[in-house]
Structures are given as C-alpha cells and as structure tokens.
C-alpha cells in the first residue's frame, strides 16, 4: 500500500483486505522511485516530495482503495484521536471514537478483540460520498500496540 520512499506517521486500523489509515506521508527525495517520479513530473525530487506535513485518510476495501487530504489537520489532533481510542479500548465497553468530521469508528468488544466499523466522510471537494467499512474483528493487544507505536512517531 505504501509507495516506495514514503515514511511518516501512519495508523492503520483493519486487516489486509479492508482498512482505514490516518497518515502523514513524507517522501524521501533521495529514494530512486521518488527521483524517477519527479523526473517524469518534470520537477526536482525535493519539490515532488513536498514538505511532508499534510495528513490524509486512506481506505481500502477488497482492493478498491481511496483517500483524501485532511486540510488543516495537525499532529495534536491525530494524537488526541489515538489517545481517545486507547482510553476506549481500556474501558472494554462499546464505544464510538471520532476524528474530526471525516472518520468515526464504532466498536464493540468480542472476547479479547473488537468488532470495528469505520464511517468515512470525505472532505469537501472529494468526489466520493460517505462510506461504511466493516473492519472485522481486531485484536485488542495489536490495536493497543499500534496506537502506542503511532503516538511515539508523533513526538
């Protein structure tokens, strides 16, 4: 899913076949794939890579991927969302967590896992309409580890 040379904070929630991902991509201008893409676009690798400070929401359901930029989103908001999820998982009760008006997660416990649905509303100017994705049954331990890893990349 990640293009060659893409780094930066990323929180993937779901499985290999269906997921949502809150990402702040950062392209490496020295990466050969980035250099090639920049040459094809007729710009310098540094210009092609850009500042790496724009958040995006990516989603995929059975190979039907989509995504959109989140203008104005900041690291603090991504961290707040991750912290909200950590608290909700620790409470071990059904919950709804929201990241702005573009992502809502509804989850309910199922043993040592969670049944999670994502409700995605693209930002203004994006052609696609709202979507609901069943992210499946997700391990509590893996979700907590992913949230901790994600939050550590925001520091």
CSV table of C-alpha atoms in Angstrom, one decimal, residues 1 24-25 29 34 37 43 46 55-56 59 62 69 73 79 85 89-90 99 106 110 129 155:
chain,number,residue,atom,x,y,z
A,1,UNK,CA,0.0,0.0,0.0
A,24,UNK,CA,1.1,11.9,7.2
A,25,UNK,CA,3.2,10.8,4.3
A,29,UNK,CA,13.8,12.8,-2.2
A,34,UNK,CA,10.8,9.3,-5.9
A,37,UNK,CA,8.6,10.0,-10.4
A,43,UNK,CA,10.1,18.8,-11.1
A,46,UNK,CA,12.6,17.9,-3.3
A,55,UNK,CA,-2.4,14.5,6.8
A,56,UNK,CA,-4.6,12.1,4.7
A,59,UNK,CA,-9.1,3.5,2.9
A,62,UNK,CA,-11.1,-5.6,-1.3
A,69,UNK,CA,-6.2,15.0,2.2
A,73,UNK,CA,-5.2,18.6,10.4
A,79,UNK,CA,-2.6,12.2,18.8
A,85,UNK,CA,-9.0,5.1,21.2
A,89,UNK,CA,-10.2,0.1,24.5
A,90,UNK,CA,-9.1,0.1,28.1
A,99,UNK,CA,-11.5,12.0,14.2
A,106,UNK,CA,-17.9,2.2,16.2
A,110,UNK,CA,-15.8,-9.6,21.3
A,129,UNK,CA,-19.5,10.0,-0.9
A,155,UNK,CA,6.8,13.1,19.3
